[in-house]
Coordinates of C-alpha atoms in Angstrom, one line a residue:
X1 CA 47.0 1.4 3.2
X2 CA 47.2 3.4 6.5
X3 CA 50.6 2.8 8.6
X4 CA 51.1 1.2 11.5
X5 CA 50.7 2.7 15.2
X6 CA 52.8 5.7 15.1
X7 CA 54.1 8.3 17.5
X8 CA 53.3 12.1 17.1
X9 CA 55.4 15.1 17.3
X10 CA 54.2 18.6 16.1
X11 CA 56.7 21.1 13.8
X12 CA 56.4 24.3 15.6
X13 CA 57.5 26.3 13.1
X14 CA 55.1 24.8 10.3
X15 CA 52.1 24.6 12.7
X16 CA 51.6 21.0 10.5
X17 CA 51.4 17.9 12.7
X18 CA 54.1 15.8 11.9
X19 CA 54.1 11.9 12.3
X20 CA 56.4 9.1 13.1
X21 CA 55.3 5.5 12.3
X22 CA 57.5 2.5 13.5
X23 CA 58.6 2.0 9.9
X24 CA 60.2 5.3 9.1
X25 CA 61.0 6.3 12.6
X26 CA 64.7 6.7 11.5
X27 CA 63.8 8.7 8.1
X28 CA 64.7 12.2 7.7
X29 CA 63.0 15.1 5.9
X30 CA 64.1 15.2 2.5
X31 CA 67.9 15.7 3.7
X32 CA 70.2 18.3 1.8
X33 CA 70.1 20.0 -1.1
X34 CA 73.9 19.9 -1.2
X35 CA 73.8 16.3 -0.9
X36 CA 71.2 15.3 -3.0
X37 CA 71.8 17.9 -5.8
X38 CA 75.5 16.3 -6.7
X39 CA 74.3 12.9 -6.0
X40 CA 71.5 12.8 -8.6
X41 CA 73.9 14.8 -11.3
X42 CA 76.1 12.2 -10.8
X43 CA 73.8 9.4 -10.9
X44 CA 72.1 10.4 -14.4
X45 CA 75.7 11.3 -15.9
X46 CA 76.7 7.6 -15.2
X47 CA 74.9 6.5 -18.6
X48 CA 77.3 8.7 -20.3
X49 CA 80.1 6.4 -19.9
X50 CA 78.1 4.0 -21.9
X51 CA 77.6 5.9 -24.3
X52 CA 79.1 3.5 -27.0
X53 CA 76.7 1.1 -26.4
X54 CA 73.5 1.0 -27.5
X55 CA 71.5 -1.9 -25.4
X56 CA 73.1 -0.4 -22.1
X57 CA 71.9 3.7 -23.0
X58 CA 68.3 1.6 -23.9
X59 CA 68.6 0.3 -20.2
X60 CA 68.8 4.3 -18.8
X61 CA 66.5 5.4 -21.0
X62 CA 63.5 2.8 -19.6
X63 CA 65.3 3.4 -16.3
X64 CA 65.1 7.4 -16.0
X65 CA 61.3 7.0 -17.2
X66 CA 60.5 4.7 -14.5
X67 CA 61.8 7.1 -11.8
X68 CA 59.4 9.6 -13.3
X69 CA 56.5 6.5 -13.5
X70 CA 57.1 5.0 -9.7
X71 CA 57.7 8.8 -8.4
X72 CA 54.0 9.5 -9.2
X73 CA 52.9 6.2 -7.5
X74 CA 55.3 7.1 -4.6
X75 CA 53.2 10.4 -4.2
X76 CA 50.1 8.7 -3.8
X77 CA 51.7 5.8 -1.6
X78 CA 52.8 8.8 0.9
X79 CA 48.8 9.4 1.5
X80 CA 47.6 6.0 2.6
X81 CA 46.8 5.1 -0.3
X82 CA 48.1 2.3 -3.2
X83 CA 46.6 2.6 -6.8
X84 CA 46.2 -0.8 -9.2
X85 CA 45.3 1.4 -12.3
X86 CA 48.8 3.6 -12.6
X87 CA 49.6 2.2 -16.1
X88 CA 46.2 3.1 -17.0
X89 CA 47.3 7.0 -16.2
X90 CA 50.1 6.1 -18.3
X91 CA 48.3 4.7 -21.4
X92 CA 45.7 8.1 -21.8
X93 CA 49.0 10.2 -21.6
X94 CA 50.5 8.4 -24.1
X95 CA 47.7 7.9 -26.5
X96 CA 46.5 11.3 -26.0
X97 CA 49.5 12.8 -27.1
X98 CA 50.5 10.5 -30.0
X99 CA 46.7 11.2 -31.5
X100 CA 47.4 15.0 -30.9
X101 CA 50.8 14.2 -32.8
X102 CA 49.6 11.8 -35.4
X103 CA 46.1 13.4 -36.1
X104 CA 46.7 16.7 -35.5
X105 CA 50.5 17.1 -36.1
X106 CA 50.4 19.3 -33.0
X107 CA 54.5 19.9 -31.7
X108 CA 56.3 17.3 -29.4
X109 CA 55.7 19.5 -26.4
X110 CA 52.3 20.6 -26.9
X111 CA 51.3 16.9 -27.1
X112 CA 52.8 15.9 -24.1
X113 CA 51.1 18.8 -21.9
X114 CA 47.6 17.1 -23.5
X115 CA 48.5 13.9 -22.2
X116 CA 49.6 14.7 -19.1
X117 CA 46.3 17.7 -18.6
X118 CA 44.2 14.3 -19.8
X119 CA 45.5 11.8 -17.4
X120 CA 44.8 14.9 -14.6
X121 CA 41.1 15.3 -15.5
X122 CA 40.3 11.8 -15.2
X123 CA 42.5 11.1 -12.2
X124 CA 40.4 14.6 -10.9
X125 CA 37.2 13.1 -11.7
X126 CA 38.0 9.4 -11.0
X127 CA 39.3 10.3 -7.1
X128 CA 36.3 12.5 -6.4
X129 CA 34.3 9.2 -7.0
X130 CA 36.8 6.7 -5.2
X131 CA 39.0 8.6 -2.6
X132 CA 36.1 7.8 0.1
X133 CA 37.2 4.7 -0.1
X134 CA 40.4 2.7 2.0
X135 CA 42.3 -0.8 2.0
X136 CA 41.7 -3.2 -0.1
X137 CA 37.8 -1.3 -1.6
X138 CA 40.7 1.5 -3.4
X139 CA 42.6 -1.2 -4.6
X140 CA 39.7 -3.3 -6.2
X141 CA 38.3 -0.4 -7.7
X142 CA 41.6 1.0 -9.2
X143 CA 42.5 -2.5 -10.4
X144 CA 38.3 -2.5 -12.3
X145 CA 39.5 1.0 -13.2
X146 CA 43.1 -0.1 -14.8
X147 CA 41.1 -3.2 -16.7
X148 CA 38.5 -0.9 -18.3
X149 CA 40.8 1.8 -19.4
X150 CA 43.0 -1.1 -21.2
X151 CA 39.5 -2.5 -22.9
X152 CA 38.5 1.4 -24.1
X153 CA 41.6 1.8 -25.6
X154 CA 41.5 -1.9 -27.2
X155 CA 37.7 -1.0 -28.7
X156 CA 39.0 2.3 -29.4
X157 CA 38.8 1.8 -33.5
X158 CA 40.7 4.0 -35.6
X159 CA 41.4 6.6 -32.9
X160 CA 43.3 4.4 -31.2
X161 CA 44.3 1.8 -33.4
X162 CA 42.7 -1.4 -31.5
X163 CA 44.8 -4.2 -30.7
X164 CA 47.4 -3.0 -33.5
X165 CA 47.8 0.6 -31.5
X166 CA 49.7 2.9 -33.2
X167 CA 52.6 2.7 -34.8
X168 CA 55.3 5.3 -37.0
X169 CA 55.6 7.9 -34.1
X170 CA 57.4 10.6 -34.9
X171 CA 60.8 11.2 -32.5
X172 CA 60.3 14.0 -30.0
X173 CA 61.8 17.1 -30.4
X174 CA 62.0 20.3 -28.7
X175 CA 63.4 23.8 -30.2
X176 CA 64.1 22.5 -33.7
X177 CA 66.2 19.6 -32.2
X178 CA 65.3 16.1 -32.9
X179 CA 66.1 13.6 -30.0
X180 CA 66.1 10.5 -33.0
X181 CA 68.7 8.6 -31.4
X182 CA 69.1 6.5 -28.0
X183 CA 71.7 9.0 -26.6
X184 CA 69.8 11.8 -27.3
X185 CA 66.8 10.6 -26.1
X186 CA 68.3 9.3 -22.8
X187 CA 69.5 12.9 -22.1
X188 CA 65.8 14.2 -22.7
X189 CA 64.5 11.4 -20.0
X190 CA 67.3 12.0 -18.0
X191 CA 66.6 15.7 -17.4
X192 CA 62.9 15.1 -17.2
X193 CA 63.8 12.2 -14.2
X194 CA 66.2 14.5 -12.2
X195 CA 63.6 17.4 -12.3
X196 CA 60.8 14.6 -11.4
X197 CA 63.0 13.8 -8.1
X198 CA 63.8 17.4 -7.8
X199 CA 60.2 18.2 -7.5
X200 CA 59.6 15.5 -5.3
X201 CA 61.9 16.2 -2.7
X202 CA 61.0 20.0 -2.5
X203 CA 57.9 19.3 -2.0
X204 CA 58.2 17.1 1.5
X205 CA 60.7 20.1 2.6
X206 CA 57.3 22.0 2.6
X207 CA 53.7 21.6 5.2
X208 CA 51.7 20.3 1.9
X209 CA 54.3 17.8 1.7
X210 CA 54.4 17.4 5.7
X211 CA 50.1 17.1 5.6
X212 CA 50.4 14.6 3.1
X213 CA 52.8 11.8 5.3
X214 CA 50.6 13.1 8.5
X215 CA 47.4 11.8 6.3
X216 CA 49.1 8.5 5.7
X217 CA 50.8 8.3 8.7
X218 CA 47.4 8.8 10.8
X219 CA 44.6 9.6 9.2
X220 CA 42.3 10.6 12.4
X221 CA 45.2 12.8 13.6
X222 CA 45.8 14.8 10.8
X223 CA 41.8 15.3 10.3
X224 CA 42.0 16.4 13.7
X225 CA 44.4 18.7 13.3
X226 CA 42.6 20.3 10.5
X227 CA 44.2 18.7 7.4
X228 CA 41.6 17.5 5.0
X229 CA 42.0 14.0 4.3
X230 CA 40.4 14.1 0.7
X231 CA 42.1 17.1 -0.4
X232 CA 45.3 15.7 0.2
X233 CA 44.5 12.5 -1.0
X234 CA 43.2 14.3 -4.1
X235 CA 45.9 16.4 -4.5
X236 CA 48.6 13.5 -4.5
X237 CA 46.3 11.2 -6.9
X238 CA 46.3 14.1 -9.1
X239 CA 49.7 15.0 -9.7
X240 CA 50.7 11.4 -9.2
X241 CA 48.8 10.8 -12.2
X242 CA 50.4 13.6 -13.6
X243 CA 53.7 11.8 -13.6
X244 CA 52.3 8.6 -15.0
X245 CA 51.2 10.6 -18.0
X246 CA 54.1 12.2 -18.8
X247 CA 56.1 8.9 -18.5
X248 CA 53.6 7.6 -21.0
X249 CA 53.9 10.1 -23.4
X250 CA 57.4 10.2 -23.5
X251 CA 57.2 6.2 -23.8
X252 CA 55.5 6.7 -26.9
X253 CA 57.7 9.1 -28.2
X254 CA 60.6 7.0 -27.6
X255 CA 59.6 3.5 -29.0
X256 CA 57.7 5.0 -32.1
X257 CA 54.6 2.2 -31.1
X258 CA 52.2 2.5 -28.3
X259 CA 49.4 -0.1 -27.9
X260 CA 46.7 -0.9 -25.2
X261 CA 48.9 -3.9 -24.1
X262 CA 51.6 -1.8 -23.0
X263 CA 49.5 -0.6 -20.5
X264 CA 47.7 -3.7 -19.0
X265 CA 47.7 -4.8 -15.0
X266 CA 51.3 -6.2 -15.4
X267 CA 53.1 -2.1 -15.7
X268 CA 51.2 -1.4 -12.6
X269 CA 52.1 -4.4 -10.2
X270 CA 55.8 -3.9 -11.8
X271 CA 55.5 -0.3 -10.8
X272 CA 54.4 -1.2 -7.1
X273 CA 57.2 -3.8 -6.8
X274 CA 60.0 -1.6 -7.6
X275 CA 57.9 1.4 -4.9
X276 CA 58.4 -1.8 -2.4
X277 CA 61.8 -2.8 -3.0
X278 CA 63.3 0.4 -3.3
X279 CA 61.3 2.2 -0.1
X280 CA 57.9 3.7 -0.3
X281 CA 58.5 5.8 2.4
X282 CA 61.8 7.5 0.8
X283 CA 62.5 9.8 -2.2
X284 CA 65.2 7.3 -2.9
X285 CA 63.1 4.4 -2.7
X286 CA 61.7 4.9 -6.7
X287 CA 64.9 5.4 -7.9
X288 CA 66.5 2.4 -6.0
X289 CA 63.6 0.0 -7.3
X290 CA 63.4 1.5 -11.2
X291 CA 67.7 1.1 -11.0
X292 CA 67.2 -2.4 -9.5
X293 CA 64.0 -3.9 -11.2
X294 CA 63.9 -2.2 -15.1
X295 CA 67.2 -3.8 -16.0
X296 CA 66.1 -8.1 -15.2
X297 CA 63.3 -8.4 -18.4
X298 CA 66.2 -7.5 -20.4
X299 CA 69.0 -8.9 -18.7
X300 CA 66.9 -13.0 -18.3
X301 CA 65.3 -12.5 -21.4
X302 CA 65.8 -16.1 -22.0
X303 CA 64.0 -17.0 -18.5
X304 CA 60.9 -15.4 -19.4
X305 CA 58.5 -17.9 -18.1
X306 CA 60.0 -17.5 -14.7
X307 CA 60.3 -13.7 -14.2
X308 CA 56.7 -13.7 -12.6
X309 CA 58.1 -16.6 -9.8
X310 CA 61.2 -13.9 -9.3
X311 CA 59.5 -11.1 -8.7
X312 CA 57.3 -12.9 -6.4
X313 CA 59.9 -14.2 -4.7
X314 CA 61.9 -11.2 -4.4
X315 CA 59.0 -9.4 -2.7
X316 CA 57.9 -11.5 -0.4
X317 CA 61.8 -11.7 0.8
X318 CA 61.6 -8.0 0.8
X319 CA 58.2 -7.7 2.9
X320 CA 59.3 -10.2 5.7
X321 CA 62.9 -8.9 5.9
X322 CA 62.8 -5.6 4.5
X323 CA 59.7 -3.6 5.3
X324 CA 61.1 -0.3 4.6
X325 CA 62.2 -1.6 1.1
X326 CA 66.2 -0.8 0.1
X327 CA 66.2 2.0 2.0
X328 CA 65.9 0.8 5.0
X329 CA 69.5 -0.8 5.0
X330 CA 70.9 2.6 4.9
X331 CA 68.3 3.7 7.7
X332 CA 69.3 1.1 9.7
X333 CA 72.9 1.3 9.0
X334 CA 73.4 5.3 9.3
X335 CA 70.1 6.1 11.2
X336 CA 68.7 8.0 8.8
X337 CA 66.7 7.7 5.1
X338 CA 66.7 10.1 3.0
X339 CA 62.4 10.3 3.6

């Protein structure tokens, strides 16, 4: 999805054409280390205080790996473009590294850098083939994409369990140390989510980060300019992927089961609704929306049949009076947005 009419400025010092579209005209680059540094520390410390409850530690835990999830989607978002078939990034991640753990007892962290080197290589060979593409042709495709990964993985046999998946996962553990209960774990996913944002942020503080907005801010100007629009694009599906893989391995790892369901069309529109309610165009924006949306399947449990008419709700409410998600409240309020 390529953004509205936009107004151009170049960075002089970069030599990379920066843009402004009407929606993030207030945004800022990436803001302050010293500001964003304490913020997030405190943020994923919060937990901590709950620590004597079990279903509210559960909550962070799903919480800090949807940062890492929507992050990657975010990264993709940033180029113009708005993938259907995340959760199918995050299924190969996480059945690739339970088989490497459950087949081939291969250690925690060796089994995550399969998954997450797995859901690159096809991300690599899937956005040579559909990155030509824009609008609603990416979407389609991704969504065909995200279908037939889930059906692979369901006709998978014994390698990947079928429709009963795989179940008995060993705990992760790193350095001889076991993360086997909910505290532990969270402290695993919390590091794992503040480095995610971390990486994320100094990225747009440099031009590869500045040539990815130009590409979604204005595709003809940044070609123009001499930014390849594929390579970005590529480059963004790619690691974006990346994070969707390592979310789904460390899914795995966490709930001991991991089946082709847990991957259907359903994770990916959830992911995209938290990216537009929090604020695609902002760092903050997939933390706001994983903080927001990961908690209400758990909380209205009991209203199950109506979560879909919620979320639909919530995000058409969010589209006509909210366009820059969350995030925008603060722009709007302090003239500025943490992009």
């Amino acid at each position: 999805m390529n953004a509205s009419p936009a107004t151009h400025s170049r960075n002089e010092s970069q030599g990379v054409p920066t843009t402004t579209s009407q929606p993030t005209k207030n945004a800022i680059k990436g803001g302050r280390w010293s500001t964003w540094i304490p913020g997030l520390l405190v943020l994923f410390a919060l937990p901590l205080l709950l620590a004597g409850n079990p279903f509210y530690i559960h909550l962070a835990v799903l919480i800090c790996l949807n940062i890492i999830f929507v992050n990657g989607l975010a990264l993709i978002n940033r180029t113009g473009q708005l993938s259907f078939c995340h959760a199918a990034f995050m299924g190969m991640g996480a059945f690739v590294a339970v088989i490497c753990t459950t087949r081939f007892h291969t250690p925690f962290f060796i089994s995550v850098i399969a998954g997450v080197i797995a859901s690159m290589l096809i991300a690599f060979l899937l956005g040579a083939v559909i990155l030509r593409l824009q609008g609603v042709y990416f979407v389609l495709v991704t969504f065909c994409f995200g279908e037939l990964t889930r059906l692979v993985l369901l006709e998978g046999g014994d390698l990947t369990g079928g429709a009963n998946g795989i179940a008995n996962i060993p705990p992760a553990s790193l350095f001889g140390f076991t993360f086997d209960s909910k505290l532990s774990f969270y402290c695993l996913a919390a590091v794992c989510a503040f480095l995610s944002v971390v990486l994320l942020i100094a990225l747009f503080k440099t031009p590869k980060g500045n040539s990815l907005d130009a590409v979604g801010d204005n595709p003809d100007l940044a070609e123009a300019s001499g930014i390849s629009i594929q390579g970005s694009q590529m480059f963004a599906f790619v690691l974006g992927s990346a994070f969707a893989g390592f979310a789904g391995a460390l899914l795995a790892h966490y709930l001991g089961f991991v089946s082709p369901e847990s991957f259907n069309q359903h994770i990916s529109v959830a992911a995209i609704i938290m990216l537009v309610i929090g604020g695609r165009g902002s760092v903050l924006g997939p933390i706001l929306g994983a903080l927001i949306m990961t908690p209400l399947p758990e909380l209205f449990r009991s209203a199950i049949e109506t979560q879909n008419i919620m979320y639909g709700i919530t995000l058409i409410l969010v589209l006509k009076f909210l366009p820059m998600g969350l995030v925008g409240i603060g722009a709007k309020r302090f003239g500025k947005g943490g992009k």
